[in-house]
XYZ file of C-alpha atoms in Angstrom:
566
model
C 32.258 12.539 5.009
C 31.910 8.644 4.524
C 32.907 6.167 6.408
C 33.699 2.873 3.869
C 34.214 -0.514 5.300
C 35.656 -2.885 3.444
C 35.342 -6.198 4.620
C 38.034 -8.731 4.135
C 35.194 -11.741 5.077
C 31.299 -11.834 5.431
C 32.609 -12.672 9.031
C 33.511 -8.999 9.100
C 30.036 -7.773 7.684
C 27.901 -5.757 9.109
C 25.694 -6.838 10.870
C 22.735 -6.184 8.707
C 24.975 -6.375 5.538
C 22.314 -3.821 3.586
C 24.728 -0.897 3.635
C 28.319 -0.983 1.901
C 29.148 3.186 2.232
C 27.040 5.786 4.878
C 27.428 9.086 5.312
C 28.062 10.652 8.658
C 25.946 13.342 8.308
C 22.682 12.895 4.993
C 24.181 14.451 2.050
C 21.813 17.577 0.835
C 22.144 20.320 -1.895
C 18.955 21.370 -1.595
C 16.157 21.991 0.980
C 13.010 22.394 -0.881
C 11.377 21.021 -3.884
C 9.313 18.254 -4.590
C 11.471 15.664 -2.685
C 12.439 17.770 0.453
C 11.884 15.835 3.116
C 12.599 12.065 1.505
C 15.507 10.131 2.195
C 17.733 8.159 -0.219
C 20.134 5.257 -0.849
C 21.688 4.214 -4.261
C 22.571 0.910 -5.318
C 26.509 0.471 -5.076
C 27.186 0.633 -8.616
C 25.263 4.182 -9.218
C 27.731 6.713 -8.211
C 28.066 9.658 -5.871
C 30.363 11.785 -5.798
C 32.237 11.586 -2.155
C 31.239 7.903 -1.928
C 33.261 5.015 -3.348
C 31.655 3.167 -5.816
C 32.473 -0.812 -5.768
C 29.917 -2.734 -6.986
C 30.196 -5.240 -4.131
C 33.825 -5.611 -5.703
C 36.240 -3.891 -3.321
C 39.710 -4.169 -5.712
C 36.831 -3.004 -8.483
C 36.498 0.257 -6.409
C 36.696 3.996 -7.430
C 36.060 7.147 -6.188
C 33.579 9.221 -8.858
C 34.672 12.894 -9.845
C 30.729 13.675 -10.051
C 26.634 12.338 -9.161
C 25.289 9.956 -11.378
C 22.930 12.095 -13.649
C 19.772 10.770 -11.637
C 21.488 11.209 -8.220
C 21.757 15.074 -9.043
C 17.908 15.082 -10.232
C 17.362 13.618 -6.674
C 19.716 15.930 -4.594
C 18.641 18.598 -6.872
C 14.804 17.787 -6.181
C 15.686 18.068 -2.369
C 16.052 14.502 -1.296
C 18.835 13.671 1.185
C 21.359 11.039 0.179
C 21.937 8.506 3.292
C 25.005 6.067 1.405
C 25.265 2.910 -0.599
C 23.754 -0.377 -0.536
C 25.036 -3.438 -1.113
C 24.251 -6.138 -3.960
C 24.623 -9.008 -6.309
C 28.395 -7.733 -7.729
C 28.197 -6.268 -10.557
C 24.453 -6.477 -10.500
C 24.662 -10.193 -11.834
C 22.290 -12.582 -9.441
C 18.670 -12.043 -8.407
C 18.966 -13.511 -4.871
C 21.240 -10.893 -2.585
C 23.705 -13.481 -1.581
C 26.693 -12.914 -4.347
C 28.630 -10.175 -2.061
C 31.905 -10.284 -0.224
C 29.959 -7.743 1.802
C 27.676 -10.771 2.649
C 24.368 -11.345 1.912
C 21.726 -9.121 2.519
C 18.708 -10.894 4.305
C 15.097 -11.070 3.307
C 13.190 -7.971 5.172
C 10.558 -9.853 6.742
C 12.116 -13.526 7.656
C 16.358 -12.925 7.639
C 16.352 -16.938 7.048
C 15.002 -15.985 3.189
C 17.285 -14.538 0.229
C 16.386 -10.658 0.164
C 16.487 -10.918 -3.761
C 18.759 -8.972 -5.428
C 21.002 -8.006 -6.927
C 19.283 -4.811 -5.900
C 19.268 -6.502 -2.337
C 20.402 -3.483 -0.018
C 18.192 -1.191 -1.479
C 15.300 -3.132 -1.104
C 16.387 -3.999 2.306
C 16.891 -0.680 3.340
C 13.363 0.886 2.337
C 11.214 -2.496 3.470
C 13.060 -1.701 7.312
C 11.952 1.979 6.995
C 15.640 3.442 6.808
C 15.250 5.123 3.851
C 12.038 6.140 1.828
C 12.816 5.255 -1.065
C 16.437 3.668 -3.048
C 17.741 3.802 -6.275
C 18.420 0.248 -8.093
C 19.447 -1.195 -11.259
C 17.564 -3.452 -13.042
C 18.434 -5.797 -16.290
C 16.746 -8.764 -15.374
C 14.787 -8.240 -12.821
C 16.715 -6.551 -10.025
C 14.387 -3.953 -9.396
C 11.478 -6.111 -9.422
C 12.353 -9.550 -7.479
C 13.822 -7.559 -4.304
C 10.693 -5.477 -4.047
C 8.389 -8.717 -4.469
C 10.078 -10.843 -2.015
C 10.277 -7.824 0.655
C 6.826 -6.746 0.625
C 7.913 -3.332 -1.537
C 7.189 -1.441 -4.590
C 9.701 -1.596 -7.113
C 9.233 0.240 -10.163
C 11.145 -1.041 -13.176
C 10.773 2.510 -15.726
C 10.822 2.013 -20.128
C 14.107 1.841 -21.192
C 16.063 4.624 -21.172
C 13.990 7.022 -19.471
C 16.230 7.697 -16.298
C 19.441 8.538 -17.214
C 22.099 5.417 -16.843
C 25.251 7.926 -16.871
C 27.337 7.260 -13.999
C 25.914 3.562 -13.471
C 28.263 0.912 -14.005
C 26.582 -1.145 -16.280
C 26.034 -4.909 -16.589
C 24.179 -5.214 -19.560
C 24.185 -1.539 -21.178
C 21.537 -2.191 -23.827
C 18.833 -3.132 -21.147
C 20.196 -1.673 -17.898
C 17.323 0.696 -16.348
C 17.623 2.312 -12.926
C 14.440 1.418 -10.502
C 12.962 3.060 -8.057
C 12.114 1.283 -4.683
C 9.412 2.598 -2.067
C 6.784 1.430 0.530
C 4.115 3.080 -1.828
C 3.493 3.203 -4.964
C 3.180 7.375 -4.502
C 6.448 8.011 -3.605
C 8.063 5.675 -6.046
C 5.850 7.363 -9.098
C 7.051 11.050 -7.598
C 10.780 10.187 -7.352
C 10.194 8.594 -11.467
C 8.895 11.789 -12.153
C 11.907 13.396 -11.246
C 14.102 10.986 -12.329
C 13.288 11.042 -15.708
C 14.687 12.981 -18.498
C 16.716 12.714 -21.615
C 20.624 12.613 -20.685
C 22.865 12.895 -24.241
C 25.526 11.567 -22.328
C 23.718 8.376 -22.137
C 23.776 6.584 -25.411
C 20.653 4.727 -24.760
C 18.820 7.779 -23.351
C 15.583 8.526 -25.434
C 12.472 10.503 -25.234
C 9.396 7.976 -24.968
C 6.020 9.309 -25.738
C 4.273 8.540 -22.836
C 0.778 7.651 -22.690
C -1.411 10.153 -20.207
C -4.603 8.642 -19.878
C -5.182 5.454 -17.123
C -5.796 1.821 -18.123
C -9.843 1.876 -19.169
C -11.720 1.075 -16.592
C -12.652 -1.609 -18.203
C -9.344 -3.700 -18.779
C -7.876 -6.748 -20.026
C -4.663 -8.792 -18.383
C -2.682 -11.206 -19.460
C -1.995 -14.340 -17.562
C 0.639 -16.634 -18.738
C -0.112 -20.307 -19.483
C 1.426 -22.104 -18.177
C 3.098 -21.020 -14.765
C 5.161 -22.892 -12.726
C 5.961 -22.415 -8.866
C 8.542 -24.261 -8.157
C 6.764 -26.383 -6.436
C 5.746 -24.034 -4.183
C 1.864 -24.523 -3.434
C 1.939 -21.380 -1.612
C 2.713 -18.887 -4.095
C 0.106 -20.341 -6.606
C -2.853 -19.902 -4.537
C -1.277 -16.476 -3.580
C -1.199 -15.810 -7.769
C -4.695 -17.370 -7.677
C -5.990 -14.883 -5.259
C -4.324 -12.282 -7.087
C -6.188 -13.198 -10.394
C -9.563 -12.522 -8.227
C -8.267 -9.612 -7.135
C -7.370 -7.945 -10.559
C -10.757 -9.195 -11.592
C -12.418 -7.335 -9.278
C -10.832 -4.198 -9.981
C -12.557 -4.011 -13.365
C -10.019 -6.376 -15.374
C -10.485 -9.667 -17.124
C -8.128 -12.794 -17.171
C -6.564 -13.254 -20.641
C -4.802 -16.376 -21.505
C -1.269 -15.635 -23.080
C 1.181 -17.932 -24.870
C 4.563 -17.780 -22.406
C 6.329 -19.610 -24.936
C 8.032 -16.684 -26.829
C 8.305 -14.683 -23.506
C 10.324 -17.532 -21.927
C 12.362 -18.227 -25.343
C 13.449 -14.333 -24.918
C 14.539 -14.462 -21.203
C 16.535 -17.782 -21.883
C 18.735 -15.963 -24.235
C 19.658 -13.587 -21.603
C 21.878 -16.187 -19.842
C 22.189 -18.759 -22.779
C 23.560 -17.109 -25.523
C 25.849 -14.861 -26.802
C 23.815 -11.976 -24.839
C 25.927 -12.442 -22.366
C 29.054 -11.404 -23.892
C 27.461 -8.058 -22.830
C 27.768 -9.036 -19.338
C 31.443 -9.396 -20.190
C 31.593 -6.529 -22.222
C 30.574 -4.175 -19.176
C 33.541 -4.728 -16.890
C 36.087 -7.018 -19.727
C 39.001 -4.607 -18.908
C 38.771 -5.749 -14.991
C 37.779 -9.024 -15.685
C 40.439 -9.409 -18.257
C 43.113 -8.463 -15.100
C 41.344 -9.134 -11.989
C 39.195 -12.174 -12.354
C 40.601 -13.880 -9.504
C 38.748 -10.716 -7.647
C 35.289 -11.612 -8.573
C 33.287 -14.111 -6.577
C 31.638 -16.983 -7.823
C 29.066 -17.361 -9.797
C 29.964 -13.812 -10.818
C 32.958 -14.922 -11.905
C 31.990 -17.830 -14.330
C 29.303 -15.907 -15.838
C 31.091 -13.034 -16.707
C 33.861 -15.133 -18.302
C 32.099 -17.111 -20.551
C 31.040 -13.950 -22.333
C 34.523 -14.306 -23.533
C 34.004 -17.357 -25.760
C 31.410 -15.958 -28.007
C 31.776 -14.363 -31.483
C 30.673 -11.175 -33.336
C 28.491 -13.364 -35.413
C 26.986 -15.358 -32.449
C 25.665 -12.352 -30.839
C 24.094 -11.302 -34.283
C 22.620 -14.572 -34.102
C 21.134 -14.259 -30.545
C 19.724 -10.501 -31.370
C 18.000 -11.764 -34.156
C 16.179 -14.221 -32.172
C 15.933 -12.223 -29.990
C 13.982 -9.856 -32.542
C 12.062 -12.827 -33.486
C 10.442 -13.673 -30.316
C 9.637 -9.731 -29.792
C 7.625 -9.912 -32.799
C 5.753 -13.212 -31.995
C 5.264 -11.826 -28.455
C 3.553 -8.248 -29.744
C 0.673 -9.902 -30.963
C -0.524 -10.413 -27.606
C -1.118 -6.550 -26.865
C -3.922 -7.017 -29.006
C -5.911 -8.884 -26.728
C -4.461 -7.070 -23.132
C -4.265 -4.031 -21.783
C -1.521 -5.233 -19.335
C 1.044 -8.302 -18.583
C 0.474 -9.958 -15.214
C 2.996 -11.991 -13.598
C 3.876 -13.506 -10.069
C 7.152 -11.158 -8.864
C 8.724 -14.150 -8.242
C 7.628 -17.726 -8.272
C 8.493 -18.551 -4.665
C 11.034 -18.070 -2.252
C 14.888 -19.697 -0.950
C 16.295 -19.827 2.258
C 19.978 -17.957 1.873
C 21.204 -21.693 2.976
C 19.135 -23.128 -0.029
C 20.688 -20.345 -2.055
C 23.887 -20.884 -1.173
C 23.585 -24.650 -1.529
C 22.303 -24.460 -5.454
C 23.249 -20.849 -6.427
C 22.826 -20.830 -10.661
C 19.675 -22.745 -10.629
C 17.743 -21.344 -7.949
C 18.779 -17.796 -8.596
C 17.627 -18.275 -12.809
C 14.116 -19.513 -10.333
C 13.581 -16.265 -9.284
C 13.972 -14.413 -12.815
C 11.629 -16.871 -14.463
C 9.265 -13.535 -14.813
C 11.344 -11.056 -15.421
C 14.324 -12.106 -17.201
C 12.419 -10.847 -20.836
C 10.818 -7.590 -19.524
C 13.983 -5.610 -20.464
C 15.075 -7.797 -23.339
C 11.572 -6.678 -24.981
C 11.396 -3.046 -24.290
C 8.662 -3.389 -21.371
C 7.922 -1.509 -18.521
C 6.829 -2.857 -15.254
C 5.975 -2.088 -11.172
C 6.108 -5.376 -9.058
C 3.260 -4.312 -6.064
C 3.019 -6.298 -2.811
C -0.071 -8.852 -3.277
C -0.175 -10.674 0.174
C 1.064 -12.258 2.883
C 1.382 -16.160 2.657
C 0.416 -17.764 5.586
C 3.972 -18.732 6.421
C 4.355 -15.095 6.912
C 6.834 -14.372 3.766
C 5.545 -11.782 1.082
C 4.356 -12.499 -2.313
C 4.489 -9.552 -5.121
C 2.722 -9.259 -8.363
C 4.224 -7.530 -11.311
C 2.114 -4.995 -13.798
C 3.761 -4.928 -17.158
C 3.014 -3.033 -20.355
C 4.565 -1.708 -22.934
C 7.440 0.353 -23.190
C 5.776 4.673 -21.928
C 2.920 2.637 -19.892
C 4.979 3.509 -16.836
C 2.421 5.947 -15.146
C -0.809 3.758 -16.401
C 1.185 0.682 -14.532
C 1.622 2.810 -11.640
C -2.151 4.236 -11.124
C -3.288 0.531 -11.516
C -0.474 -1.033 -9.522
C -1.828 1.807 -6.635
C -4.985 0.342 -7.229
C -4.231 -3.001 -6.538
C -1.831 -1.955 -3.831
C -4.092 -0.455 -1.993
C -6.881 -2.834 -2.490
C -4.441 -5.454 -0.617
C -4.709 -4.088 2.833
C -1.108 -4.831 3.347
C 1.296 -2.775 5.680
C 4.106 -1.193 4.954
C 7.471 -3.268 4.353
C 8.511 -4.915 7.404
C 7.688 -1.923 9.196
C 4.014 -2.688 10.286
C 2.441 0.774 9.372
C -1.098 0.723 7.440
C -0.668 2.245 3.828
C -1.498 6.016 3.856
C -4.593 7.005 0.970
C -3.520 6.562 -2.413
C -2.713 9.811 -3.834
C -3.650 10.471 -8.059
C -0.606 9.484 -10.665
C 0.001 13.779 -11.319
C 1.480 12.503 -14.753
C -2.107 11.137 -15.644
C -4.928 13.425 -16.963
C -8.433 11.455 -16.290
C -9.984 10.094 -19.216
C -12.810 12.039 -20.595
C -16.166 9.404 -19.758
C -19.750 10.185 -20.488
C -22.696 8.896 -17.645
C -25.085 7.216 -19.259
C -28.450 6.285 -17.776
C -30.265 3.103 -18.965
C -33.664 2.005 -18.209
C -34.490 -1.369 -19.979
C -32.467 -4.110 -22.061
C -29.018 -2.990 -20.920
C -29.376 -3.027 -17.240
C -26.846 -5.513 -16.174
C -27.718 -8.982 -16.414
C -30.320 -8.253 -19.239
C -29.490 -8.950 -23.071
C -27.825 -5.614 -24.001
C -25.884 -5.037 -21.438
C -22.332 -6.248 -23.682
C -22.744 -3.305 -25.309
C -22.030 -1.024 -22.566
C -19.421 -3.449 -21.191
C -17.636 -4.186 -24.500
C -17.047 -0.457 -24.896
C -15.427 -0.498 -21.082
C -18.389 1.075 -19.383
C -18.397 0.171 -15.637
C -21.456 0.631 -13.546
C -21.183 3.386 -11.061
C -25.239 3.137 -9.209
C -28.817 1.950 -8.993
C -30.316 5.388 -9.298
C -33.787 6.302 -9.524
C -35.439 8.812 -11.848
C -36.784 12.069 -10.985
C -40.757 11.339 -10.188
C -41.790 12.394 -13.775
C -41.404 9.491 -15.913
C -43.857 7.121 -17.127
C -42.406 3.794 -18.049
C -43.889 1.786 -21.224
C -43.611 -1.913 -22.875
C -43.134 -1.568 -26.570
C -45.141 -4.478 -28.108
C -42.899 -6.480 -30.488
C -39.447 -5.431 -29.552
C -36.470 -8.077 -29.245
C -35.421 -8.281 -26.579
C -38.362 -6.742 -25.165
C -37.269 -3.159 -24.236
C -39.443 -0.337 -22.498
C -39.851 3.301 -23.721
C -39.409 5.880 -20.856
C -41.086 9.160 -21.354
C -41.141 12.536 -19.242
C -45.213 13.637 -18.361
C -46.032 16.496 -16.315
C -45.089 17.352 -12.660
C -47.563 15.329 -10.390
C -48.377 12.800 -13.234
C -45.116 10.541 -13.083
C -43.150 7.831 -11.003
C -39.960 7.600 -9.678
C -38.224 5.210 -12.091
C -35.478 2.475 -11.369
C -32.706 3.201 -13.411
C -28.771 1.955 -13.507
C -26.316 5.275 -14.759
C -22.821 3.724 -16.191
C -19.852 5.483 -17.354
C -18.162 5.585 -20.365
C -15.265 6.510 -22.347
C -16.071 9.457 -24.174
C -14.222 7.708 -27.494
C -16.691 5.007 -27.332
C -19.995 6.821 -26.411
C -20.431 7.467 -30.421
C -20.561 3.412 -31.561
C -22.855 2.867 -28.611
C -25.468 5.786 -29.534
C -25.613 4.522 -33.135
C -26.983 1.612 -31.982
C -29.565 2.715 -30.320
C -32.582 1.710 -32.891
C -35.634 4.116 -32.871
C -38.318 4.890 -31.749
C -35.938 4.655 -28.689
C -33.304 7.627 -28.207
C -30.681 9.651 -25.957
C -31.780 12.915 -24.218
C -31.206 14.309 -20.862
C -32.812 12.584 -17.724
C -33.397 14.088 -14.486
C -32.600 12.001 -11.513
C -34.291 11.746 -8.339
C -31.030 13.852 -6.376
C -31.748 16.504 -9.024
C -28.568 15.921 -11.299
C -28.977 15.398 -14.876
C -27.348 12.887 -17.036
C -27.638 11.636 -20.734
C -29.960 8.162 -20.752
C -32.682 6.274 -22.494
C -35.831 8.460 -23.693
C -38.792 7.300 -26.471
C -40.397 8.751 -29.328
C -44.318 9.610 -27.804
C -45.728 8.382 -30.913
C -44.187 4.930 -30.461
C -46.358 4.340 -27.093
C -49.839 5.048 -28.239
C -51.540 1.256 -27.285
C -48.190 0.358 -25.186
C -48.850 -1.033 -21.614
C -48.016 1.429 -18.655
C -46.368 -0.017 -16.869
C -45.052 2.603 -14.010
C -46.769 1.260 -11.033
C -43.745 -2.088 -10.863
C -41.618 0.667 -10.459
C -38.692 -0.282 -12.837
C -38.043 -2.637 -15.618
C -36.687 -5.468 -13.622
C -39.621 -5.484 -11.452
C -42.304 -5.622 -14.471
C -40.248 -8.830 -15.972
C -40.148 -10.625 -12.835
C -44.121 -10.304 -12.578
C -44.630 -11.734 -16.076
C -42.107 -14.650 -15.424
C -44.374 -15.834 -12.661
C -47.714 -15.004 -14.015
């Protein structure tokens, strides 16, 4: 059924170098469900039963009795299995260069590092040959690739796709990801994907949170960020600040101090005996099989002790708890994918410290019990992608997703490297809408004016300039501060139309907001001019005997402007 090449050079690549393993003929088990129709490739160190898996190590290679646990959710969801992919071996490297198979080139400009080590997979979707790919992901494999190819790569909570049948590289943090040209078809293969596997001992069941992001949100930006130089990819991060803004959220400054202590201990400490751990018993008799870096890496997990790697967790545990405090003031972690991009000759020339360049975001995500989606942002104007990366905490994964389809979306981007315009986003199914309240104001909280924080600070977002049905009479209360009007229904025939702004709310908030509302002013039903009704400002009748009718400006704005310039 598979053809396997095994290279004995990268002069004996192929060509493209994304694929290790393909299948004559897709492999399928069944024809309908809520895949049917999708395509697949896995990651060379996710098995498949009829495929070799190597791990871009060929004297590493074996041939798997049975499907990884998430391969059968895919096959069993109707998907069609296409081969294997190749990558960093042994998933160590972020830059897609670290294979005997040879390394997989960037998507859009084959001069750049495809990122890795998910590189194949990401390869393989950005081109179009697949929909979608299974990766792995401990440091950022599922995220950099997906960044630097002008993909989605979603990077799920810990332990929420099943990691049996994966050979791991760090087990404690290993995640499988999920790459795609959209955002949709990456969240419908998670949903899939996910379940609780005993046979994985770091499976768990996550309560997962149900509702979006408020509308109204709050993201983190690190301080400060470094580019490598590369003036490029901060204006693209710039631009992608704006762009975040405009989608209803609001820049954050975050300490990246305890973030960045975290990800250094992933490489520079006794963390990496897990590296070792993974794959000691091949290591320990085959080391002279592994390419470098690979190589050096994994061996000097050897020299550490049982008491340095206590050491290193509790550190570890130390910066987790000195970052948490800043979930407090964000609803979500924003990132650049990657901080800028290598030629594979640059790559090759400076391997360790170019390829720890790329993970400078990610390297913690895992390490902290995060989830993340990296989301194509733009195209730089020398052509190469840039990717942002949504992060939350650990059961945010379909919040991340509805926003990262936001911004997605909101980019104008094509597809990949394939050219084709996004298709419309389609709703996160795992999300049930957040119950909201419309709220119609008149006066003081129109935007701009002197109330209007406390619609905002309860993450109210305006949705129209409306008018009121033409039975309102609008009033200046003498002596309020900040001078407020009083709106009041009159009969048919006797009112105005009535500028008005209606805002929405979350439903948990709409009580705090009410009890502010200080009489004679109140909440009752208004009629708009379309004929729809929704809750908004009304006044006590009593309150605007001897108050100034002021109808005929139309609105409240209008009637301030006049007195400004009388």
């Amino acid at each position: 059924m598979v053809q396997l090449k095994m290279p004995s050079s990268v002069a004996d690549a192929w060509p493209e170098n994304a694929w290790i393993s393909r299948a004559e003929r897709p492999v399928q088990t069944a024809t309908s469900g809520p895949l049917a129709g999708l395509r697949f490739a896995a990651k060379d160190n996710i098995d498949a039963a009829g495929f070799a898996t190597t791990a871009a190590c060929p004297a590493f290679a074996y041939e798997p009795a049975r499907h990884a646990s998430v391969v059968q959710r895919l096959l069993d969801a109707g998907a069609a299995l296409l081969g294997k992919t190749n990558l960093d071996q042994f998933a160590c490297g972020l830059n897609g260069t670290r294979s005997p198979y040879g390394a997989v080139p960037n998507a859009i400009d084959p001069a750049y590092v495809s990122g890795g080590s998910s590189s194949g997979s990401a390869y393989v979707v950005a081109t179009g040959e697949a929909d979608f790919a299974l990766g792995t992901d401990t440091a950022g494999s599922g995220r950099v690739p997906a960044g630097l190819n002008n993909i989605v790569g979603i990077k799920p909570s810990k332990g929420l796709i099943s990691a049996r049948g994966v050979v791991p590289a760090a087990q404690s943090v290993d995640c499988v990801s999920i790459f795609a040209r959209t955002v949709d078809v990456a969240a419908r293969v998670l949903a899939v994907a996910q379940g609780h596997d005993a046979e994985d001992p770091y499976a768990r069941r996550l309560a997962m949170a149900t509702t979006p992001l408020p509308a109204a949100f709050r993201f983190g930006v690190p301080a400060p960020l470094a580019f490598c130089g590369d003036a490029l990819a901060e204006q693209a991060f710039a631009e992608a600040v704006e762009r975040l803004r405009a989608l209803g959220g609001t820049p954050v400054a975050i300490d990246y101090a305890p973030l960045a202590g975290a990800a250094a201990l992933l490489y520079e400490s006794a963390l990496v005996a897990e590296r070792y751990a993974a794959v000691r018993g091949f290591v320990d008799a085959h080391d002279d099989q592994i390419v470098e870096p690979v190589r050096s890496i994994l061996l000097a997990g050897k020299g550490y002790s049982a008491a340095d790697l206590v050491d290193a967790q509790t550190r570890l545990r130390a910066f987790g708890q000195q970052a948490a405090a800043m979930w407090d003031g964000i609803d979500v972690l924003l990132v650049p994918t990657a901080p800028t991009h290598y030629t594979v000759a640059q790559m090759q020339a400076d391997p360790v410290a170019l390829n720890r360049n790329l993970g400078a975001y990610t390297n913690f995500v895992n390490l902290l019990d995060y989830a993340a989606i990296s989301v194509p942002s733009s195209l730089r104007p020398d052509g190469l992608p840039f990717g942002i990366t949504l992060i939350g905490p650990a059961g945010s994964d379909w919040q991340l997703a509805d926003l990262g389809q936001r911004y997605h979306h909101a980019t104008g981007l094509t597809l990949g490297a394939t050219g084709l315009p996004l298709p419309p986003p389609v709703p996160i199914a795992a999300l049930q809408p957040a119950a909201t309240v419309d709220v119609v104001v008149v006066g003081a909280h129109l935007s701009g004016l002197p109330l209007n924080s406390q619609l905002t600070e309860r993450g109210a977002v305006l949705l129209r300039a409306d008018e009121t049905a033409p039975d309102y009479r609008l009033f200046a209360l003498p002596g309020t501060v900040p001078p407020k009007p009083g709106l009041l229904r009159v009969a048919p025939g006797r009112g105005a139309r009535i500028a008005v702004e209606v805002w929405r709310m979350p439903a948990t908030a709409y009580g705090s907001f009410v009890a502010l509302i200080p009489p004679p002013l109140g909440i009752g039903t208004l009629s708009l001019a379309d004929g729809s009704q929704a809750q908004g400002f009304v006044c006590e009748p009593l309150a605007l005997e001897g108050a100034q009718d002021i109808s005929h400006f139309g609105g409240w704005r209008a009637f301030l402007r006049d007195r400004a310039t009388a």
